[in-house]
């Protein structure tokens, strides 16, 4: 399979790359790194990426930013940028990617949300909103995609490597390699319209 991996240089993306690269042709995409450069906040940049990439079988996204701040400190701009980046960036990967699929048979899009949609914490209003929006999107979009093209979202809890970088206890999270198992399942399995809870792969 040819797989476009958005955010391939990141904490989750690099583990997804390691899990897929032995068996598949993985094209690394990032804003400032990778085989193809693309800014998911820009619909034009997404369309340019698809033109440059040519035919592919799957898109996996491990990128997208959302603001983390107490509600009374979240600005209009914080909400807007969270929607533009993590939510609409990934929605547009699906919308603009559909016409470029080489063979729609078992083709798939795998997006990323996060556990804060289901288990919020103080400061997570914007990111919980965006994650919940993504989960609703994949459930519905999978009903509309042509030729059975599959659309799923991976929902990770805190990732151990990220907690470690933040100076927190990594054992409170799940290693990025476990998150990668959910991506592989989404890409190579038969699920569609699903929210893949990474805790099920630990
Ligand atoms: N880490 C966690 O604990 C955790 C938990 C739950 C959910 N998530 C979600 O998982 C996703 C990835 O998290 P992460 O921790 O792996 O992130 P990360 O380590 O910060 O990596 C982000 C990746 O996304 C790329 N990127 C950043 N902005 C981009 C843009 N505008 N357009 C295209 N690519 C862009 C970066 O590429 P360049 O380096 O080239 O800019 C990098 O490869 C995020 O949506 C995050 O909310 C993470």
Short mmCIF file of N, CA and C in Angstrom, two decimals, residues 67-170:
data_model
loop_
_atom_site.label_atom_id
_atom_site.label_comp_id
_atom_site.label_asym_id
_atom_site.label_seq_id
_atom_site.Cartn_x
_atom_site.Cartn_y
_atom_site.Cartn_z
N UNK A 67 -5.90 24.39 21.27
CA UNK A 67 -5.48 25.16 22.45
C UNK A 67 -5.85 24.44 23.74
N UNK A 68 -4.97 24.54 24.72
CA UNK A 68 -5.23 23.96 26.05
C UNK A 68 -5.10 25.08 27.07
N UNK A 69 -6.23 25.58 27.56
CA UNK A 69 -6.25 26.71 28.49
C UNK A 69 -7.60 26.73 29.21
N UNK A 70 -7.66 27.30 30.42
CA UNK A 70 -8.95 27.42 31.09
C UNK A 70 -9.94 28.19 30.22
N UNK A 71 -11.21 27.86 30.36
CA UNK A 71 -12.25 28.43 29.50
C UNK A 71 -12.21 29.95 29.46
N UNK A 72 -12.02 30.58 30.64
CA UNK A 72 -12.05 32.05 30.64
C UNK A 72 -10.77 32.67 30.07
N UNK A 73 -9.81 31.83 29.71
CA UNK A 73 -8.60 32.35 29.05
C UNK A 73 -8.55 31.99 27.57
N UNK A 74 -9.53 31.21 27.11
CA UNK A 74 -9.55 30.82 25.68
C UNK A 74 -10.16 31.96 24.87
N UNK A 75 -9.40 32.48 23.91
CA UNK A 75 -9.88 33.58 23.08
C UNK A 75 -10.63 33.04 21.87
N UNK A 76 -11.29 33.96 21.18
CA UNK A 76 -11.93 33.63 19.90
C UNK A 76 -10.90 33.01 18.95
N UNK A 77 -9.72 33.60 18.97
CA UNK A 77 -8.64 33.13 18.11
C UNK A 77 -8.19 31.71 18.50
N UNK A 78 -8.14 31.43 19.81
CA UNK A 78 -7.77 30.07 20.26
C UNK A 78 -8.75 29.04 19.71
N UNK A 79 -10.05 29.35 19.84
CA UNK A 79 -11.06 28.41 19.33
C UNK A 79 -10.95 28.30 17.80
N UNK A 80 -10.81 29.45 17.15
CA UNK A 80 -10.74 29.45 15.68
C UNK A 80 -9.57 28.65 15.16
N UNK A 81 -8.41 28.83 15.76
CA UNK A 81 -7.22 28.12 15.28
C UNK A 81 -7.30 26.63 15.59
N UNK A 82 -7.93 26.27 16.71
CA UNK A 82 -8.10 24.86 17.05
C UNK A 82 -8.99 24.17 16.00
N UNK A 83 -10.04 24.89 15.61
CA UNK A 83 -10.96 24.34 14.60
C UNK A 83 -10.24 24.26 13.25
N UNK A 84 -9.52 25.31 12.91
CA UNK A 84 -8.85 25.37 11.60
C UNK A 84 -7.77 24.29 11.47
N UNK A 85 -7.06 24.03 12.58
CA UNK A 85 -5.94 23.10 12.52
C UNK A 85 -6.40 21.65 12.71
N UNK A 86 -6.71 21.29 13.94
CA UNK A 86 -6.95 19.86 14.20
C UNK A 86 -8.27 19.36 13.63
N UNK A 87 -9.33 20.21 13.68
CA UNK A 87 -10.63 19.73 13.18
C UNK A 87 -10.73 19.85 11.67
N UNK A 88 -10.76 21.08 11.14
CA UNK A 88 -10.97 21.22 9.70
C UNK A 88 -9.76 20.75 8.90
N UNK A 89 -8.56 20.82 9.48
CA UNK A 89 -7.40 20.28 8.78
C UNK A 89 -7.61 18.81 8.44
N UNK A 90 -8.12 18.05 9.41
CA UNK A 90 -8.31 16.61 9.17
C UNK A 90 -9.56 16.34 8.33
N UNK A 91 -10.62 17.12 8.58
CA UNK A 91 -11.82 16.98 7.73
C UNK A 91 -11.44 17.23 6.27
N UNK A 92 -10.62 18.25 6.03
CA UNK A 92 -10.23 18.57 4.65
C UNK A 92 -9.30 17.53 4.04
N UNK A 93 -8.52 16.83 4.89
CA UNK A 93 -7.71 15.72 4.35
C UNK A 93 -8.62 14.68 3.70
N UNK A 94 -9.77 14.43 4.33
CA UNK A 94 -10.72 13.46 3.76
C UNK A 94 -11.41 14.06 2.54
N UNK A 95 -11.95 15.27 2.68
CA UNK A 95 -12.72 15.88 1.58
C UNK A 95 -11.89 15.99 0.31
N UNK A 96 -10.67 16.49 0.43
CA UNK A 96 -9.86 16.73 -0.76
C UNK A 96 -9.11 15.48 -1.21
N UNK A 97 -9.02 14.48 -0.31
CA UNK A 97 -8.28 13.27 -0.66
C UNK A 97 -9.10 12.26 -1.44
N UNK A 98 -10.40 12.25 -1.24
CA UNK A 98 -11.25 11.23 -1.86
C UNK A 98 -11.05 11.11 -3.38
N UNK A 99 -11.01 12.24 -4.12
CA UNK A 99 -10.87 12.10 -5.58
C UNK A 99 -9.52 11.56 -6.03
N UNK A 100 -8.54 11.51 -5.12
CA UNK A 100 -7.18 11.12 -5.51
C UNK A 100 -6.87 9.66 -5.20
N UNK A 101 -7.82 8.93 -4.64
CA UNK A 101 -7.53 7.55 -4.26
C UNK A 101 -7.24 6.71 -5.50
N UNK A 102 -6.14 5.93 -5.46
CA UNK A 102 -5.78 5.08 -6.58
C UNK A 102 -6.85 4.04 -6.80
N UNK A 103 -7.04 3.15 -5.83
CA UNK A 103 -8.05 2.12 -5.89
C UNK A 103 -8.88 2.21 -4.62
N UNK A 104 -10.14 2.67 -4.72
CA UNK A 104 -10.94 2.89 -3.53
C UNK A 104 -11.15 1.63 -2.69
N UNK A 105 -10.93 0.46 -3.29
CA UNK A 105 -11.16 -0.79 -2.56
C UNK A 105 -10.23 -0.87 -1.35
N UNK A 106 -10.82 -0.95 -0.19
CA UNK A 106 -10.12 -0.98 1.10
C UNK A 106 -9.22 0.24 1.33
N UNK A 107 -9.49 1.32 0.63
CA UNK A 107 -8.77 2.56 0.91
C UNK A 107 -9.30 3.14 2.22
N UNK A 108 -8.48 3.94 2.89
CA UNK A 108 -8.91 4.45 4.20
C UNK A 108 -8.27 5.78 4.54
N UNK A 109 -8.96 6.48 5.43
CA UNK A 109 -8.43 7.68 6.08
C UNK A 109 -8.45 7.41 7.58
N UNK A 110 -7.32 7.64 8.24
CA UNK A 110 -7.24 7.47 9.69
C UNK A 110 -6.84 8.80 10.31
N UNK A 111 -7.73 9.35 11.11
CA UNK A 111 -7.51 10.66 11.74
C UNK A 111 -7.13 10.44 13.20
N UNK A 112 -6.88 11.54 13.91
CA UNK A 112 -6.52 11.42 15.34
C UNK A 112 -7.36 12.40 16.16
N UNK A 113 -7.93 11.88 17.24
CA UNK A 113 -8.66 12.76 18.18
C UNK A 113 -7.91 12.72 19.51
N UNK A 114 -8.48 12.13 20.55
CA UNK A 114 -7.82 12.06 21.85
C UNK A 114 -8.86 11.83 22.92
N UNK A 115 -8.41 11.27 24.01
CA UNK A 115 -9.32 10.81 25.06
C UNK A 115 -10.06 11.96 25.74
N UNK A 116 -9.55 13.21 25.54
CA UNK A 116 -10.18 14.34 26.21
C UNK A 116 -11.60 14.61 25.70
N UNK A 117 -11.98 14.00 24.59
CA UNK A 117 -13.38 14.12 24.14
C UNK A 117 -14.31 13.40 25.12
N UNK A 118 -13.85 12.28 25.64
CA UNK A 118 -14.69 11.45 26.52
C UNK A 118 -14.39 11.70 27.99
N UNK A 119 -13.14 12.05 28.28
CA UNK A 119 -12.70 12.25 29.67
C UNK A 119 -12.02 13.61 29.78
N UNK A 120 -12.82 14.68 29.83
CA UNK A 120 -12.23 16.02 29.84
C UNK A 120 -11.53 16.33 31.16
N UNK A 121 -10.71 17.38 31.12
CA UNK A 121 -10.05 17.85 32.33
C UNK A 121 -10.07 19.38 32.29
N UNK A 122 -9.86 20.03 33.43
CA UNK A 122 -9.83 21.49 33.39
C UNK A 122 -8.83 21.99 32.35
N UNK A 123 -9.26 22.91 31.52
CA UNK A 123 -8.38 23.46 30.48
C UNK A 123 -8.59 22.82 29.12
N UNK A 124 -9.43 21.77 29.05
CA UNK A 124 -9.52 21.03 27.78
C UNK A 124 -10.73 21.41 26.94
N UNK A 125 -11.43 22.51 27.27
CA UNK A 125 -12.69 22.80 26.55
C UNK A 125 -12.50 22.84 25.03
N UNK A 126 -11.47 23.53 24.56
CA UNK A 126 -11.29 23.66 23.10
C UNK A 126 -10.88 22.32 22.49
N UNK A 127 -9.95 21.64 23.13
CA UNK A 127 -9.45 20.38 22.54
C UNK A 127 -10.50 19.28 22.67
N UNK A 128 -11.29 19.29 23.76
CA UNK A 128 -12.37 18.29 23.88
C UNK A 128 -13.42 18.53 22.81
N UNK A 129 -13.71 19.80 22.52
CA UNK A 129 -14.68 20.15 21.48
C UNK A 129 -14.22 19.64 20.11
N UNK A 130 -12.95 19.90 19.81
CA UNK A 130 -12.41 19.50 18.51
C UNK A 130 -12.37 17.96 18.41
N UNK A 131 -11.92 17.30 19.46
CA UNK A 131 -11.84 15.84 19.43
C UNK A 131 -13.23 15.22 19.26
N UNK A 132 -14.22 15.78 19.98
CA UNK A 132 -15.59 15.28 19.84
C UNK A 132 -16.10 15.51 18.43
N UNK A 133 -15.77 16.65 17.85
CA UNK A 133 -16.19 16.95 16.48
C UNK A 133 -15.62 15.94 15.49
N UNK A 134 -14.36 15.58 15.68
CA UNK A 134 -13.72 14.61 14.78
C UNK A 134 -14.39 13.25 14.88
N UNK A 135 -14.74 12.87 16.10
CA UNK A 135 -15.36 11.55 16.28
C UNK A 135 -16.75 11.52 15.64
N UNK A 136 -17.51 12.61 15.79
CA UNK A 136 -18.80 12.68 15.09
C UNK A 136 -18.62 12.68 13.59
N UNK A 137 -17.59 13.38 13.12
CA UNK A 137 -17.33 13.46 11.68
C UNK A 137 -17.08 12.08 11.08
N UNK A 138 -16.20 11.28 11.69
CA UNK A 138 -15.87 10.00 11.04
C UNK A 138 -17.07 9.06 11.05
N UNK A 139 -17.86 9.10 12.13
CA UNK A 139 -19.03 8.21 12.16
C UNK A 139 -19.97 8.52 10.99
N UNK A 140 -20.16 9.81 10.71
CA UNK A 140 -21.08 10.21 9.65
C UNK A 140 -20.44 10.14 8.27
N UNK A 141 -19.19 10.58 8.16
CA UNK A 141 -18.54 10.63 6.84
C UNK A 141 -18.43 9.23 6.25
N UNK A 142 -18.21 8.22 7.11
CA UNK A 142 -18.06 6.85 6.62
C UNK A 142 -19.35 6.35 5.95
N UNK A 143 -20.48 7.00 6.24
CA UNK A 143 -21.75 6.61 5.60
C UNK A 143 -21.87 7.20 4.20
N UNK A 144 -21.06 8.21 3.92
CA UNK A 144 -21.17 8.94 2.65
C UNK A 144 -20.04 8.66 1.68
N UNK A 145 -18.96 8.03 2.13
CA UNK A 145 -17.82 7.85 1.24
C UNK A 145 -18.16 6.85 0.13
N UNK A 146 -17.66 7.09 -1.08
CA UNK A 146 -17.97 6.19 -2.19
C UNK A 146 -17.18 4.90 -2.12
N UNK A 147 -17.72 3.84 -2.71
CA UNK A 147 -17.01 2.57 -2.90
C UNK A 147 -16.46 1.98 -1.59
N UNK A 148 -17.11 2.27 -0.48
CA UNK A 148 -16.69 1.66 0.78
C UNK A 148 -15.38 2.20 1.34
N UNK A 149 -14.96 3.36 0.87
CA UNK A 149 -13.75 3.97 1.44
C UNK A 149 -13.97 4.15 2.95
N UNK A 150 -12.99 3.70 3.74
CA UNK A 150 -13.16 3.68 5.20
C UNK A 150 -12.58 4.96 5.83
N UNK A 151 -13.26 5.41 6.88
CA UNK A 151 -12.80 6.58 7.63
C UNK A 151 -12.90 6.26 9.12
N UNK A 152 -11.78 6.36 9.82
CA UNK A 152 -11.74 6.10 11.26
C UNK A 152 -10.96 7.19 11.96
N UNK A 153 -11.09 7.22 13.29
CA UNK A 153 -10.27 8.12 14.08
C UNK A 153 -9.67 7.33 15.25
N UNK A 154 -8.37 7.56 15.48
CA UNK A 154 -7.67 6.94 16.60
C UNK A 154 -7.74 7.90 17.80
N UNK A 155 -8.15 7.38 18.94
CA UNK A 155 -8.27 8.22 20.14
C UNK A 155 -7.24 7.78 21.19
N UNK A 156 -6.10 8.48 21.25
CA UNK A 156 -5.09 8.10 22.24
C UNK A 156 -5.33 8.78 23.59
N UNK A 157 -4.93 8.10 24.67
CA UNK A 157 -4.80 8.81 25.95
C UNK A 157 -3.47 9.57 25.92
N UNK A 158 -3.03 10.13 27.03
CA UNK A 158 -1.71 10.75 27.05
C UNK A 158 -0.68 9.72 26.61
N UNK A 159 0.27 10.17 25.80
CA UNK A 159 1.34 9.29 25.32
C UNK A 159 2.53 9.38 26.29
N UNK A 160 3.12 8.23 26.62
CA UNK A 160 4.20 8.19 27.63
C UNK A 160 5.34 9.14 27.28
N UNK A 161 5.75 9.13 26.00
CA UNK A 161 6.88 9.98 25.59
C UNK A 161 6.56 11.46 25.77
N UNK A 162 5.30 11.82 25.53
CA UNK A 162 4.87 13.21 25.71
C UNK A 162 4.89 13.58 27.19
N UNK A 163 4.38 12.69 28.04
CA UNK A 163 4.40 12.94 29.48
C UNK A 163 5.83 13.12 29.97
N UNK A 164 6.73 12.28 29.45
CA UNK A 164 8.13 12.36 29.86
C UNK A 164 8.71 13.73 29.49
N UNK A 165 8.41 14.18 28.25
CA UNK A 165 8.88 15.50 27.82
C UNK A 165 8.34 16.62 28.72
N UNK A 166 7.14 16.40 29.25
CA UNK A 166 6.51 17.41 30.12
C UNK A 166 6.97 17.29 31.57
N UNK A 167 7.86 16.32 31.83
CA UNK A 167 8.34 16.12 33.19
C UNK A 167 7.36 15.37 34.07
N UNK A 168 6.38 14.70 33.41
CA UNK A 168 5.39 13.92 34.17
C UNK A 168 5.76 12.44 34.15
N UNK A 169 5.01 11.65 34.90
CA UNK A 169 5.29 10.21 35.00
C UNK A 169 4.83 9.50 33.72
N UNK A 170 5.78 8.93 32.94
CA UNK A 170 5.38 8.29 31.68
C UNK A 170 4.48 7.07 31.89
#
